[in-house]
Short mmCIF file of C-alpha atoms in Angstrom, two decimals:
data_model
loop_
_atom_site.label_atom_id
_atom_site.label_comp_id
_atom_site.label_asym_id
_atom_site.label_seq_id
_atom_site.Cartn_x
_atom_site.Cartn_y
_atom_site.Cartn_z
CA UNK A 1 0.00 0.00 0.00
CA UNK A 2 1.47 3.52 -1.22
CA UNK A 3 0.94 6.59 1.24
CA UNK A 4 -1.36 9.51 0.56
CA UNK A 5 0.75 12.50 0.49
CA UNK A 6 -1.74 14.32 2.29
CA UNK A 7 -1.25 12.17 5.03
CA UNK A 8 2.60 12.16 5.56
CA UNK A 9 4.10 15.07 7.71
CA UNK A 10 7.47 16.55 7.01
CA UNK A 11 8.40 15.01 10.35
CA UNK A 12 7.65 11.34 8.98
CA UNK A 13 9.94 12.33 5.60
CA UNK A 14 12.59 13.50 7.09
CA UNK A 15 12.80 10.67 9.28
CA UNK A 16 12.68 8.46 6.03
CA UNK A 17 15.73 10.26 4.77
CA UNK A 18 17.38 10.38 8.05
CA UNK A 19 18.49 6.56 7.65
CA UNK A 20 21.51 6.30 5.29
CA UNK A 21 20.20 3.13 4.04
CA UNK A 22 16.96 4.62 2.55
CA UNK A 23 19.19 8.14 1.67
CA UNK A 24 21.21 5.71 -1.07
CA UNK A 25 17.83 4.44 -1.84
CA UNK A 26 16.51 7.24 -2.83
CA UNK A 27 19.71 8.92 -4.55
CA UNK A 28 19.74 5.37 -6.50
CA UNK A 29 16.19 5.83 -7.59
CA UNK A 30 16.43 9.33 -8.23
CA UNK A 31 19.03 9.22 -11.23
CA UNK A 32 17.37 6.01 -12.72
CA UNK A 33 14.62 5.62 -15.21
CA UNK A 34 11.07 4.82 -13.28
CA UNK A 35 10.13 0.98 -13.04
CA UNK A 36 13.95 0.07 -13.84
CA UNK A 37 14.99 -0.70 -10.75
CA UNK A 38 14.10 -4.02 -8.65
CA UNK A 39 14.64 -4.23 -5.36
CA UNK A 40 17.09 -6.61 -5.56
CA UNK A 41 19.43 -4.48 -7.94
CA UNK A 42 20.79 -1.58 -5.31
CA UNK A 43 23.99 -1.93 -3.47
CA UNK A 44 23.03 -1.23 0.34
CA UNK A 45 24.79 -3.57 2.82
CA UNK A 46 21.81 -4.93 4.33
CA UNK A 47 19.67 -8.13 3.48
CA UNK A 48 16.42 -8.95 2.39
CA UNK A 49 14.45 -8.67 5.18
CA UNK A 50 16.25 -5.20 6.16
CA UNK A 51 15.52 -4.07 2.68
CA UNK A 52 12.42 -4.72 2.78
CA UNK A 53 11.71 -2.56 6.02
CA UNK A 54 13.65 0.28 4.24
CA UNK A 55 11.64 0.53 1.02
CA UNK A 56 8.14 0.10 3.28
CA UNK A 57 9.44 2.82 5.32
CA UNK A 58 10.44 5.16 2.44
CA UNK A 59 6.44 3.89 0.93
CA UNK A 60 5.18 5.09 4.45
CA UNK A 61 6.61 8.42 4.01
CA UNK A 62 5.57 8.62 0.62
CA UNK A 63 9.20 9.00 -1.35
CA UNK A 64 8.38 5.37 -3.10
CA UNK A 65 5.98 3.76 -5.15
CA UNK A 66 6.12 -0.25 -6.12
CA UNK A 67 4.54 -2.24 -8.22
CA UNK A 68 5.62 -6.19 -9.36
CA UNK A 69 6.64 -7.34 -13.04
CA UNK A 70 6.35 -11.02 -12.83
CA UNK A 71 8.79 -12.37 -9.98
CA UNK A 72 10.41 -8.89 -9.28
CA UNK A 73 9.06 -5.79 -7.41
CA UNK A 74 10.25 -2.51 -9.31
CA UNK A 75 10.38 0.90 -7.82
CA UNK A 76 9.99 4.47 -8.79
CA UNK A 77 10.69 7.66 -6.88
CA UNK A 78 7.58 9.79 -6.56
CA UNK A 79 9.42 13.34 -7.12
CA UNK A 80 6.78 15.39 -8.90
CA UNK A 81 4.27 14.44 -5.84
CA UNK A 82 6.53 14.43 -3.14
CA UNK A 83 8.05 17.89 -4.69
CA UNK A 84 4.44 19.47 -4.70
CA UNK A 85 3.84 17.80 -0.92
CA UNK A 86 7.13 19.47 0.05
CA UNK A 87 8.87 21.54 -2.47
CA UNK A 88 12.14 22.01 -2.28
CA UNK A 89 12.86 18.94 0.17
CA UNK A 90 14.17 16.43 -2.30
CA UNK A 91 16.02 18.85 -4.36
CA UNK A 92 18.00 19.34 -1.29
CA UNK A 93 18.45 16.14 0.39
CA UNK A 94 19.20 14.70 -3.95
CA UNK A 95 22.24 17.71 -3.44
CA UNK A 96 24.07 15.74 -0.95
CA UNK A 97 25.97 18.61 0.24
#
């Protein structure tokens, strides 16, 4: 299930980004094509299960959207709605400076 934007605070986002884990994530997703990447194909030192509380915590806070292609889950970063939720936000936290 994907979050309403509506219903995430900044507080909730911010503590999505906050984990470096989800942080590479994101950065990952943001300079890749939408529904190319499964979640299986990023290189985050955790395993499965750990991954899989990462991307439903960066769903929760509305940053991710999922959807399966046969046996693998693909992801896209939701940038034009999380932009209009919280502009400026992921422009910053993309800058990594």
């Amino acid at each position: 299930m994907h979050a309403r934007l509506d219903d995430v605070t900044v507080q909730e986002a911010l503590a999505a980004l906050a984990d470096p884990v989800r942080l590479t994530l994101v950065r990952e997703l943001a300079s890749s094509d939408d529904w190319t990447r499964s979640c299986g194909s990023f290189d985050v030192p955790v395993g499965k299960p750990a991954l899989s509380h990462h991307f439903a915590a960066l769903r929760a806070a509305g940053l991710v959207e999922q959807r399966d292609e046969g046996a693998r889950r693909v992801n896209r970063l939701r940038r034009e709605e999380f932009d209009a939720r919280f502009p400026g936000l992921l422009a910053l936290v993309l800058r990594g400076d």
